[in-house]
Amino acid sequence: MMPYPNGTPEEQYKSPSHKRRALSNIVNLPLDRKMEKVESGRQHLGFDMARITLPGGADNSKSNIPAPPKYGDLTYRRIRDKNRKSSNIPAPRSASRSDFDMDHVHKLVDLNKTFSERVNSEKGSRPKESALRATLRNMDKPVKRETRHDMDEEEEYQLDYQIRETNEKIDELEFLIVELKRNQKKLSNRIVDIDQNVSSQRKAFSMMEESVMKSVSHKEQLINMQLKELSNKLAQEYDELKFQLEDELVKAKSYEDSAIREEIKKLENERNSLISKLEERTEHKRRILEEETKALDVNLDSHLKVKVEEVDALELQYKAQQKDCDIAAKKLTDLKKKAQEIQEDNEKISNSIRSLESNMENFSMIRSNLLSDLSDEETKLRELERVNNSWDTKLAQAEKAYKERINEIERHEQFRRIVENAIMDHKGKIRTYVKADKAKVKFEKDSEIVFKNKRFQFDKCFPLSCENEVIIKEFQMLTNMSISDTNTSVIFTGKRNENLFFESLLCTSKGLLDKSSQLSDKNWDFELYIQYIAFGESPLDLLNTCATAKIDVTDGTLDGVTSQKMAFRSTSDITEVVEKIEFPSHALSNMCIITVEGKNEKQLKKFTSHVMLLDLTRHSFQDQKELLSCPKLGDNENGQLKTIDYAFWNSKCLLISDVDSGDDSDTMDMLEVLELVHSTDSPYKRKN
């Protein structure tokens, strides 16, 4: 293949001189003979025609475009392609053929657009030269047509070249696909052979395993039979030897010989005589040894006394010398220690001097490093402060959103309580709240439980883990109704829980105080009083040193209860009084009465209502059942039934009970009584 005279088309289009040149500079390149015609035509005009600048903005003689060869590249290519013979040698592959094609197309489009814009701009800027341009355009048409034809042939040649390369690559890929399919088929056949071999070996192994297991089981049976025979044989031999030895033992015990007995006696006598002789000989030797020892001790004492005195003198001398040596060694040790310390101090001082000298030499560098580190740390600190401030802002926003959600939830809960309170008012039943253990009682709904396969329906059911505050919030809407001329009562039964009673008292008084302060803007004045009574053998006034109180509810109100009343302005007043009260040990229940006296002088209205809190949890479950299940509540000595009668029939009553007694029978009885109370209609309606 002949090389291009001016480089490949890729190089021509990528050269700097061709990147931003207008299309007119490429198309309007007339040959010398055509330029001669133009010059001769210009001379034949009747006047000296001005030279018109071509759209390229430069003279053809000064252009950087290389001049075409004498016969032209395209003409040379056409002749070469005609004389070219077919060959089996593949054409050379282009490294980036697809990219070149797209770049070439885009460049042609950009050149055409640039040429059109420039021609239009020149038309608008120089309208006087339109006649002359038309004359030149008509003269240049053959040149442009020939140039475009050459460019089309060049592009056609390039496209044919690309098609041939693409076909060759497709053939190579098809051949590669055939090879891959052939290899895949070989691999699949190999896999099938391996699978068959594995299955045959697996069958042979299973057959061998079965035969081995059969032989092992057969040998095991034979060994077991042999062991059984040997054990039987050994047992028989053992029994025979046992019987034989027992017979011999009996014979040996019954055997007697007089000669042997006399021999034994004779030997015993000889042994006794020898023992006596041995003792006499030993005593004689001991006396001799003691005498010799005494004589030796006397000699040793006299000799050792002198030696001991010499040893003591030497010991004193040794101790004195040892003491001097210790003092000298101690001084030497102290001197060595001081020398070591001085040496260490000298090394530290020398190291410090070297470090100071090094620091003095590198002071400017160290200072710059420290300053840069300090600036970096300050930058990090500012960044951390910025991040911290952003997190503080986010935290404040989150806390604000959290508080808003909490307030929203509280508003929803308050609205729910208002709606539920209105629903229970509409039902007109005695309200019952039950607290039970989920391990013993199954909670079906918020108001329904199942115990011993029996279903019970109440107004609300709480788990045993529920806090007192949650229960109090649920019935606080009821007690707050006393601020609007309504009598309310809360009776606590079931398992003993004094904290619930006292917390209910404080929350109820606080709610009434808040409501009274809210209504003070509407010309209402309120006075709140508290009475505290315990029930033993007779009613006792706990605010008046346990004096006897009188319970009279015949008129359907608590105005007939005669006991000490105490006005209060805050919950702290009630807390102080409750802390000072000593509850009688023999009392089984207690009651608090909060009296609300409201007056509106502008509207000439006034009312008196009561909130009664009655605690029966000190009674046993059986006594509570009897107090609550009386078909006709009447009078008794201490007045408890009177207060229960008042609560059921002359107020909006709520019964709260913790039924976890520990005894299933008591729990069942209490649930049945509460269910009966829950189904009871309350005749009390709000006063007009």
XYZ file of C-alpha atoms in Angstrom:
688
model
C 0.000 0.000 0.000
C 1.422 3.391 -1.069
C 1.867 5.963 1.716
C -0.083 9.208 1.671
C 2.023 12.155 0.552
C 0.673 14.473 3.227
C 0.085 11.854 5.912
C -2.960 9.739 6.696
C -6.423 11.359 6.738
C -6.419 11.045 10.553
C -3.186 13.054 10.785
C -4.454 15.651 8.315
C -7.662 16.241 10.286
C -5.827 16.251 13.614
C -3.164 18.763 12.526
C -3.391 22.289 14.087
C -3.770 23.996 10.707
C -6.967 22.060 9.944
C -8.766 22.274 13.280
C -10.317 25.756 13.099
C -10.151 26.518 9.353
C -13.327 27.461 7.513
C -14.801 25.200 4.880
C -14.144 27.852 2.236
C -10.397 27.447 2.755
C -10.727 23.765 1.838
C -13.223 24.009 -0.999
C -12.073 27.194 -2.731
C -8.564 26.056 -3.642
C -8.399 26.709 -7.439
C -5.696 25.268 -9.619
C -3.171 27.508 -11.307
C -4.920 27.363 -14.638
C -8.260 28.287 -13.143
C -6.702 31.186 -11.304
C -5.333 32.328 -14.664
C -8.879 32.360 -16.038
C -10.021 34.398 -13.080
C -7.169 36.880 -13.539
C -7.864 37.137 -17.298
C -11.551 37.700 -16.605
C -10.676 40.410 -14.132
C -8.466 42.116 -16.794
C -11.252 42.068 -19.404
C -13.500 44.212 -17.162
C -13.741 47.836 -18.070
C -12.416 49.039 -14.674
C -9.827 48.029 -12.099
C -11.837 45.618 -9.915
C -10.961 45.580 -6.223
C -9.531 42.406 -4.771
C -12.127 40.568 -2.709
C -10.891 38.853 0.416
C -11.867 35.220 0.543
C -13.932 34.000 3.498
C -10.883 32.287 4.942
C -9.392 35.647 5.870
C -5.964 34.938 4.242
C -4.390 34.851 0.816
C -4.020 31.488 -0.895
C -0.356 32.069 -1.449
C 0.157 32.615 2.294
C -2.009 29.688 3.441
C -0.533 26.894 5.585
C -2.388 24.267 3.531
C 0.106 22.132 1.630
C -0.088 22.400 -2.131
C -1.515 19.347 -3.892
C 0.824 17.187 -5.961
C 1.118 17.622 -9.651
C -1.297 14.819 -10.532
C -3.286 14.991 -7.275
C -3.579 12.378 -4.507
C -7.059 11.277 -5.526
C -6.071 10.680 -9.151
C -3.115 8.669 -8.004
C -5.328 6.584 -5.693
C -7.875 5.823 -8.431
C -5.104 4.575 -10.760
C -3.556 2.523 -7.911
C -6.890 0.903 -6.960
C -7.623 -0.062 -10.556
C -4.222 -1.750 -10.966
C -4.391 -3.439 -7.568
C -4.854 -7.224 -7.565
C -6.677 -9.240 -4.973
C -4.474 -10.604 -2.234
C -4.917 -12.980 0.710
C -2.851 -10.741 2.964
C -5.223 -8.955 5.367
C -5.249 -5.204 5.358
C -3.567 -3.448 8.274
C -5.828 -2.733 11.207
C -6.484 0.768 12.398
C -6.012 1.368 16.139
C -8.940 3.756 16.470
C -11.007 3.389 13.298
C -14.422 3.916 14.875
C -13.275 7.035 16.724
C -11.772 8.499 13.541
C -14.987 7.980 11.561
C -17.094 9.818 14.143
C -14.575 12.631 14.493
C -14.442 13.004 10.731
C -18.230 13.270 10.435
C -18.460 15.791 13.291
C -15.683 17.901 11.808
C -17.420 18.014 8.417
C -20.657 19.108 10.078
C -18.867 21.818 12.099
C -17.030 23.074 9.014
C -20.238 23.269 7.016
C -21.996 25.155 9.832
C -19.069 27.595 10.202
C -18.999 28.230 6.481
C -22.736 28.891 6.349
C -22.574 31.321 9.294
C -19.612 33.179 7.818
C -21.249 33.468 4.402
C -24.451 34.803 5.993
C -22.511 37.321 8.109
C -20.576 38.508 5.087
C -23.803 38.916 3.163
C -25.198 41.182 5.885
C -22.012 43.239 6.403
C -21.067 43.865 2.792
C -24.150 44.060 0.577
C -22.375 46.196 -2.033
C -20.102 43.338 -3.099
C -22.929 40.857 -3.823
C -22.657 41.270 -7.615
C -18.937 40.653 -7.652
C -19.263 37.652 -5.312
C -21.936 36.164 -7.589
C -19.568 36.489 -10.565
C -16.728 34.806 -8.675
C -19.049 32.073 -7.341
C -20.124 31.200 -10.894
C -16.490 31.038 -11.965
C -15.516 28.809 -8.996
C -18.372 26.286 -9.376
C -16.384 23.822 -11.529
C -13.516 23.924 -9.055
C -15.841 23.298 -6.078
C -17.687 20.504 -7.839
C -14.424 18.719 -8.673
C -13.121 19.145 -5.119
C -16.324 17.762 -3.619
C -16.229 14.806 -6.010
C -12.662 14.057 -4.921
C -13.675 14.259 -1.253
C -16.598 11.882 -1.860
C -14.298 9.403 -3.551
C -11.834 9.658 -0.683
C -14.590 9.017 1.863
C -15.888 6.110 -0.236
C -12.404 4.636 -0.314
C -12.066 4.983 3.459
C -15.473 3.360 3.999
C -14.563 0.429 1.730
C -11.339 0.006 3.649
C -13.223 -0.007 6.946
C -15.774 -2.531 5.620
C -12.984 -4.895 4.581
C -11.373 -4.664 7.992
C -14.743 -5.222 9.687
C -15.432 -8.307 7.559
C -12.014 -9.714 8.410
C -12.630 -9.149 12.118
C -16.067 -10.820 11.818
C -14.443 -13.845 10.146
C -11.909 -14.070 12.952
C -14.633 -13.849 15.583
C -16.704 -16.542 13.831
C -13.666 -18.808 13.690
C -13.052 -18.139 17.405
C -16.709 -18.967 18.173
C -16.421 -22.271 16.284
C -13.260 -23.123 18.235
C -14.976 -22.270 21.515
C -17.978 -24.447 20.638
C -15.642 -27.329 19.722
C -13.813 -26.965 23.067
C -17.112 -26.757 24.904
C -18.301 -29.980 23.286
C -15.036 -31.704 24.225
C -15.388 -30.515 27.809
C -19.002 -31.690 27.981
C -17.996 -35.142 26.683
C -15.184 -35.222 29.224
C -17.613 -34.310 32.005
C -20.012 -37.079 30.922
C -17.174 -39.630 30.977
C -16.086 -38.475 34.416
C -19.668 -38.665 35.727
C -20.016 -42.224 34.407
C -16.700 -43.208 35.958
C -17.691 -41.673 39.301
C -21.067 -43.438 39.307
C -19.452 -46.805 38.508
C -16.826 -46.344 41.228
C -19.535 -45.273 43.667
C -21.537 -48.452 42.928
C -18.437 -50.609 43.369
C -17.624 -48.863 46.626
C -21.169 -49.359 47.919
C -21.045 -53.081 47.033
C -17.655 -53.417 48.725
C -18.965 -51.580 51.781
C -21.977 -53.920 52.002
C -19.773 -57.014 51.766
C -17.382 -55.671 54.424
C -20.261 -54.838 56.745
C -21.718 -58.327 56.289
C -18.371 -59.990 57.052
C -17.851 -57.749 60.081
C -21.309 -58.539 61.453
C -20.742 -62.284 60.864
C -17.372 -62.181 62.685
C -18.915 -60.168 65.489
C -21.606 -62.814 65.948
C -18.959 -65.590 66.028
C -16.861 -63.681 68.585
C -19.905 -63.069 70.739
C -20.746 -66.792 70.680
C -17.151 -67.714 71.598
C -17.138 -65.167 74.424
C -20.388 -66.570 75.739
C -19.013 -70.157 75.668
C -15.773 -69.071 77.430
C -17.689 -67.161 80.090
C -19.883 -70.194 80.772
C -16.827 -72.459 80.968
C -14.986 -70.111 83.346
C -18.069 -69.815 85.534
C -18.290 -73.600 85.828
C -14.569 -73.898 86.699
C -14.915 -71.086 89.255
C -17.834 -72.835 90.943
C -15.939 -76.171 91.087
C -12.814 -74.500 92.599
C -14.959 -72.608 95.057
C -16.668 -75.762 96.339
C -13.299 -77.599 96.518
C -11.633 -74.793 98.504
C -14.567 -74.555 100.872
C -14.249 -78.290 101.606
C -10.492 -77.971 102.190
C -11.059 -74.969 104.472
C -13.523 -76.935 106.572
C -11.092 -79.850 106.790
C -8.214 -77.496 107.761
C -10.282 -75.926 110.528
C -11.179 -79.352 111.966
C -7.572 -80.740 111.724
C -5.652 -81.281 115.104
C -2.054 -82.671 115.882
C -0.720 -83.107 119.492
C 2.973 -83.204 118.461
C 2.683 -79.901 116.649
C 0.904 -78.336 119.628
C 3.708 -79.431 122.009
C 6.295 -78.073 119.554
C 4.450 -74.721 119.465
C 4.390 -74.491 123.273
C 8.086 -75.324 123.455
C 8.903 -72.591 120.916
C 6.814 -70.052 122.846
C 8.705 -70.826 126.076
C 12.034 -70.391 124.290
C 10.836 -67.044 122.834
C 9.867 -65.774 126.312
C 13.249 -66.758 127.819
C 15.112 -65.061 124.959
C 13.065 -61.879 125.410
C 13.900 -61.763 129.159
C 17.624 -62.275 128.420
C 17.478 -59.519 125.806
C 15.931 -57.091 128.275
C 18.584 -57.860 130.926
C 21.379 -57.385 128.391
C 19.842 -54.113 127.180
C 19.559 -52.779 130.750
C 23.224 -53.620 131.449
C 24.374 -51.868 128.258
C 22.215 -48.796 129.066
C 23.797 -48.408 132.564
C 27.290 -48.635 131.100
C 26.376 -46.055 128.411
C 24.998 -43.610 130.980
C 28.135 -43.808 133.126
C 30.395 -43.242 130.131
C 28.167 -40.370 128.932
C 28.387 -38.602 132.300
C 32.170 -38.865 132.367
C 32.357 -37.630 128.773
C 30.019 -34.690 129.536
C 32.284 -33.553 132.400
C 35.341 -33.625 130.146
C 33.490 -31.919 127.296
C 32.128 -29.162 129.544
C 35.568 -28.258 130.818
C 37.053 -28.358 127.317
C 34.123 -26.649 125.567
C 33.954 -23.841 128.101
C 37.386 -22.628 127.035
C 36.508 -23.017 123.353
C 33.179 -21.215 123.794
C 34.903 -18.273 125.459
C 37.377 -18.103 122.597
C 34.542 -18.316 120.058
C 32.617 -15.542 121.841
C 35.656 -13.290 121.758
C 36.177 -14.027 118.075
C 32.498 -13.461 117.408
C 32.607 -10.050 119.105
C 35.684 -9.155 117.114
C 34.032 -10.398 113.902
C 30.885 -8.424 114.594
C 32.902 -5.251 115.194
C 34.830 -5.767 111.976
C 31.632 -6.709 110.125
C 29.994 -3.527 111.374
C 32.953 -1.487 110.116
C 32.764 -3.325 106.792
C 29.030 -2.659 106.532
C 29.587 1.039 107.230
C 32.339 1.161 104.638
C 30.214 -0.790 102.119
C 27.287 1.528 102.752
C 29.491 4.572 102.216
C 30.882 2.971 99.071
C 27.376 2.236 97.827
C 26.312 5.802 98.542
C 29.360 7.127 96.730
C 28.671 4.843 93.741
C 25.057 5.936 93.737
C 26.039 9.596 93.878
C 28.598 9.053 91.128
C 25.961 7.292 89.029
C 23.503 10.114 89.637
C 26.141 12.702 88.771
C 26.994 10.763 85.618
C 23.311 10.533 84.662
C 22.888 14.237 85.364
C 25.918 14.972 83.211
C 24.479 12.844 80.400
C 21.134 14.598 80.727
C 22.852 17.986 80.737
C 24.943 17.041 77.708
C 21.854 15.751 75.915
C 20.029 18.936 76.838
C 22.956 21.005 75.580
C 23.022 19.051 72.311
C 19.250 19.368 71.921
C 19.453 23.104 72.704
C 22.249 23.560 70.181
C 20.256 21.600 67.613
C 17.159 23.613 68.417
C 19.138 26.852 68.190
C 20.434 25.834 64.792
C 16.953 24.776 63.631
C 15.087 27.469 65.563
C 13.617 29.177 62.529
C 12.539 25.876 60.965
C 11.098 24.588 64.262
C 9.342 27.907 64.795
C 7.857 27.820 61.295
C 6.814 24.182 61.763
C 5.259 24.964 65.114
C 3.487 27.987 63.664
C 2.218 25.912 60.741
C 1.117 23.174 63.141
C -0.525 25.807 65.308
C -2.328 27.285 62.319
C -3.408 23.779 61.256
C -4.648 23.061 64.746
C -6.456 26.403 64.836
C -8.009 25.584 61.478
C -9.041 22.174 62.782
C -10.341 23.815 65.948
C -12.383 26.298 63.938
C -13.655 23.448 61.783
C -14.529 21.453 64.889
C -16.223 24.493 66.390
C -18.154 24.964 63.173
C -19.143 21.286 63.157
C -19.959 21.492 66.855
C -22.091 24.566 66.270
C -23.853 22.831 63.408
C -24.454 19.781 65.600
C -25.650 22.064 68.406
C -28.031 23.679 65.955
C -29.211 20.274 64.757
C -29.556 19.122 68.358
C -31.576 22.199 69.244
C -33.756 21.651 66.195
C -34.158 17.968 67.084
C -35.009 18.825 70.690
C -37.480 21.414 69.505
C -39.047 18.914 67.096
C -39.064 16.285 69.843
C -40.799 18.667 72.246
C -43.291 19.578 69.554
C -43.989 15.887 68.909
C -44.301 15.241 72.651
C -46.705 18.159 72.987
C -48.615 16.934 69.968
C -48.804 13.426 71.419
C -49.891 14.881 74.751
C -52.604 16.886 72.975
C -53.751 13.750 71.153
C -53.739 11.815 74.431
C -55.682 14.601 76.147
C -58.198 14.666 73.311
C -58.479 10.862 73.505
C -59.129 11.048 77.236
C -61.773 13.729 76.683
C -63.497 11.573 74.059
C -63.298 8.425 76.206
C -64.616 10.347 79.230
C -67.533 11.611 77.132
C -68.235 8.064 75.888
C -68.244 6.685 79.444
C -70.557 9.549 80.512
C -72.876 8.652 77.674
C -72.930 4.966 78.729
C -73.930 5.957 82.265
C -72.239 2.942 83.894
C -69.979 2.695 86.935
C -66.462 2.918 85.527
C -63.997 0.108 86.267
C -60.232 0.097 85.667
C -58.392 -3.214 86.194
C -54.666 -3.811 86.705
C -53.467 -7.415 86.165
C -50.375 -9.516 85.533
C -49.888 -10.451 81.869
C -48.233 -13.709 82.924
C -51.507 -14.882 84.492
C -54.135 -12.907 82.582
C -54.399 -12.644 78.804
C -55.063 -9.152 77.418
C -57.299 -9.310 74.351
C -57.875 -5.544 74.009
C -57.344 -2.404 76.066
C -60.658 -3.100 77.782
C -60.903 -6.907 77.689
C -59.018 -9.695 79.492
C -59.272 -13.494 79.649
C -58.686 -15.430 82.875
C -59.212 -19.197 83.197
C -60.834 -19.256 79.728
C -63.400 -16.688 80.863
C -63.693 -13.305 79.199
C -64.200 -10.103 81.222
C -65.095 -6.674 79.834
C -64.090 -3.437 81.622
C -63.524 0.204 80.734
C -59.711 -0.022 80.816
C -57.145 -2.730 81.548
C -53.548 -1.997 82.578
C -50.577 -4.390 82.860
C -48.911 -4.916 86.208
C -45.849 -2.948 85.067
C -47.918 0.159 84.328
C -46.824 3.178 86.381
C -49.156 5.027 88.729
C -48.754 8.259 86.765
C -50.235 6.668 83.628
C -53.276 5.361 85.521
C -53.835 8.726 87.244
C -53.737 10.602 83.918
C -56.436 8.279 82.579
C -58.968 9.240 85.268
C -57.882 12.850 85.900
C -60.503 14.073 83.413
C -63.114 12.560 85.721
C -61.855 14.249 88.908
C -61.413 17.587 87.105
C -65.161 17.572 86.364
C -65.755 18.567 90.009
C -64.693 22.099 89.101
C -67.867 22.263 86.973
C -70.400 21.265 89.707
C -70.112 17.461 89.378
C -69.602 14.976 92.209
C -66.929 12.357 91.454
C -65.593 9.371 93.371
C -62.619 7.029 92.992
C -62.541 3.738 94.943
C -59.246 1.787 95.188
C -59.579 -1.998 95.676
C -57.562 -5.162 95.171
C -53.909 -5.469 96.096
C -52.577 -2.876 98.561
C -50.902 0.114 96.895
C -50.764 3.168 99.156
C -48.549 5.105 96.732
C -51.314 5.070 94.115
C -53.781 6.546 96.641
C -51.502 9.392 97.798
C -50.281 10.198 94.259
C -53.909 10.299 93.116
C -54.709 12.708 95.957
C -51.856 15.050 94.978
C -52.600 14.921 91.232
C -56.322 15.475 91.808
C -55.710 18.509 94.019
C -53.179 19.901 91.518
C -55.632 19.441 88.628
C -58.395 21.222 90.542
C -56.047 24.087 91.432
C -55.007 24.472 87.774
C -58.616 24.445 86.603
C -59.637 27.002 89.231
C -56.803 29.333 88.185
C -57.909 29.024 84.532
C -61.523 29.889 85.395
C -60.517 32.853 87.555
C -60.349 34.946 84.369
C -64.083 34.315 83.900
C -65.076 35.934 87.237
C -65.139 32.610 89.111
C -63.748 32.302 92.634
C -63.006 28.894 94.124
C -62.247 27.621 97.596
C -60.817 24.106 98.049
C -61.002 22.130 101.303
C -59.769 18.675 102.281
C -61.086 16.179 104.845
C -59.148 13.052 105.861
C -61.024 10.203 107.574
C -59.969 6.669 108.562
C -62.392 3.765 109.116
C -61.733 1.492 112.084
C -64.379 0.471 114.559
C -65.734 3.999 113.999
C -64.881 6.876 111.647
C -61.778 8.791 112.805
C -60.890 12.379 111.866
C -57.172 12.266 111.043
C -56.951 16.072 110.819
C -58.270 16.436 114.381
C -56.109 13.969 116.381
C -58.248 10.931 115.452
C -61.446 12.366 116.924
C -64.682 10.588 116.065
C -66.204 11.765 112.794
C -69.802 11.459 111.606
C -70.805 10.056 108.209
C -74.228 11.242 106.979
C -75.061 10.983 103.272
C -78.848 10.760 103.507
C -79.331 13.874 101.363
C -77.172 12.416 98.573
C -74.178 14.685 99.251
C -71.102 14.691 101.464
C -72.096 17.917 103.182
C -73.286 15.843 106.165
C -69.794 14.448 106.852
C -68.691 16.232 110.008
C -64.907 16.376 110.372
C -62.108 18.931 110.353
C -61.795 20.814 107.036
C -58.544 22.350 105.890
C -58.326 24.883 103.087
C -55.359 24.534 100.748
C -53.836 26.708 98.043
C -51.157 24.344 96.733
C -50.220 20.681 96.755
C -47.383 21.412 99.179
C -50.004 22.143 101.859
C -51.491 18.672 101.364
C -48.043 17.056 101.343
C -47.129 18.644 104.674
C -50.394 17.505 106.262
C -50.142 13.930 104.938
C -46.545 13.597 106.178
C -47.586 14.663 109.689
C -50.582 12.297 109.891
C -50.084 9.027 111.794
C -52.394 6.414 110.327
C -54.006 4.197 113.019
C -52.801 0.609 112.973
C -56.302 -0.819 113.565
C -57.875 1.146 110.683
C -58.664 -0.867 107.547
C -59.518 1.894 105.088
C -59.193 5.644 104.644
C -61.003 8.356 102.729
C -60.134 11.836 101.463
C -62.827 14.347 100.520
C -61.944 17.424 98.460
C -64.731 20.016 98.590
C -64.950 22.547 95.744
C -66.928 25.745 96.432
C -67.368 27.920 93.347
C -68.908 31.393 93.190
C -69.521 33.852 90.344
C -70.852 37.154 91.717
C -71.299 38.644 88.249
C -73.586 35.808 87.134
C -75.006 35.301 90.661
C -74.035 31.610 90.585
C -72.487 29.349 93.170
C -72.137 25.604 93.719
C -70.531 22.990 95.945
C -69.167 19.687 94.622
C -67.024 16.918 96.078
C -64.239 14.570 95.020
C -64.077 11.439 97.176
C -61.050 9.106 97.201
C -61.743 5.858 99.109
C -58.995 3.273 99.761
C -60.217 -0.281 100.577
C -56.958 -2.104 99.800
C -56.180 -2.802 103.479
C -59.153 -5.191 103.580
C -58.768 -8.786 102.461
C -60.055 -9.784 99.032
C -62.999 -11.574 100.654
C -64.009 -8.474 102.669
C -63.684 -6.287 99.572
C -65.916 -8.709 97.678
C -68.570 -8.501 100.417
C -68.396 -4.690 100.500
C -68.764 -4.366 96.713
C -71.270 -7.169 96.063
C -74.025 -6.087 98.528
C -77.281 -6.078 96.557
C -78.655 -3.183 98.636
C -76.004 -0.955 100.122
C -77.091 0.410 103.465
C -75.748 1.408 106.866
C -73.084 -0.136 109.051
C -71.256 0.883 112.187
C -68.199 2.569 110.671
C -69.907 4.162 107.652
C -67.953 2.435 104.847
C -71.089 1.165 103.133
C -72.555 4.667 103.281
C -69.607 6.096 101.377
C -69.741 3.257 98.808
C -73.508 3.803 98.488
C -72.899 7.516 97.892
C -70.149 6.807 95.328
C -72.315 4.405 93.299
C -75.593 6.349 93.285
C -74.787 10.032 93.889
C -71.565 10.646 91.955
C -69.691 9.669 88.836
C -67.824 6.693 90.257
C -64.613 4.984 89.166
C -63.450 1.656 90.606
C -59.696 0.895 90.294
C -58.561 -2.609 91.269
C -55.272 -4.540 91.221
C -56.561 -8.133 90.938
C -53.137 -9.821 91.341
C -53.854 -11.473 94.710
C -51.632 -14.533 94.344
C -54.648 -16.833 94.717
C -56.518 -17.688 91.518
C -59.834 -18.164 93.343
C -59.623 -14.682 94.922
C -58.670 -13.203 91.561
C -61.638 -14.895 89.874
C -64.043 -13.698 92.610
C -62.738 -10.129 92.348
C -63.049 -10.135 88.541
C -66.637 -11.386 88.754
C -67.547 -8.681 91.304
C -65.903 -5.988 89.162
C -67.751 -7.237 86.094
C -71.024 -7.011 88.037
C -70.200 -3.453 89.143
C -69.207 -2.527 85.581
C -72.629 -3.582 84.298
C -74.416 -1.474 86.942
C -76.163 1.704 85.734
C -75.312 4.882 87.628
C -78.405 7.072 88.185
C -76.317 10.175 88.874
C -76.484 12.857 86.202
C -74.766 16.201 86.055
C -76.588 18.980 87.904
C -78.180 21.765 85.902
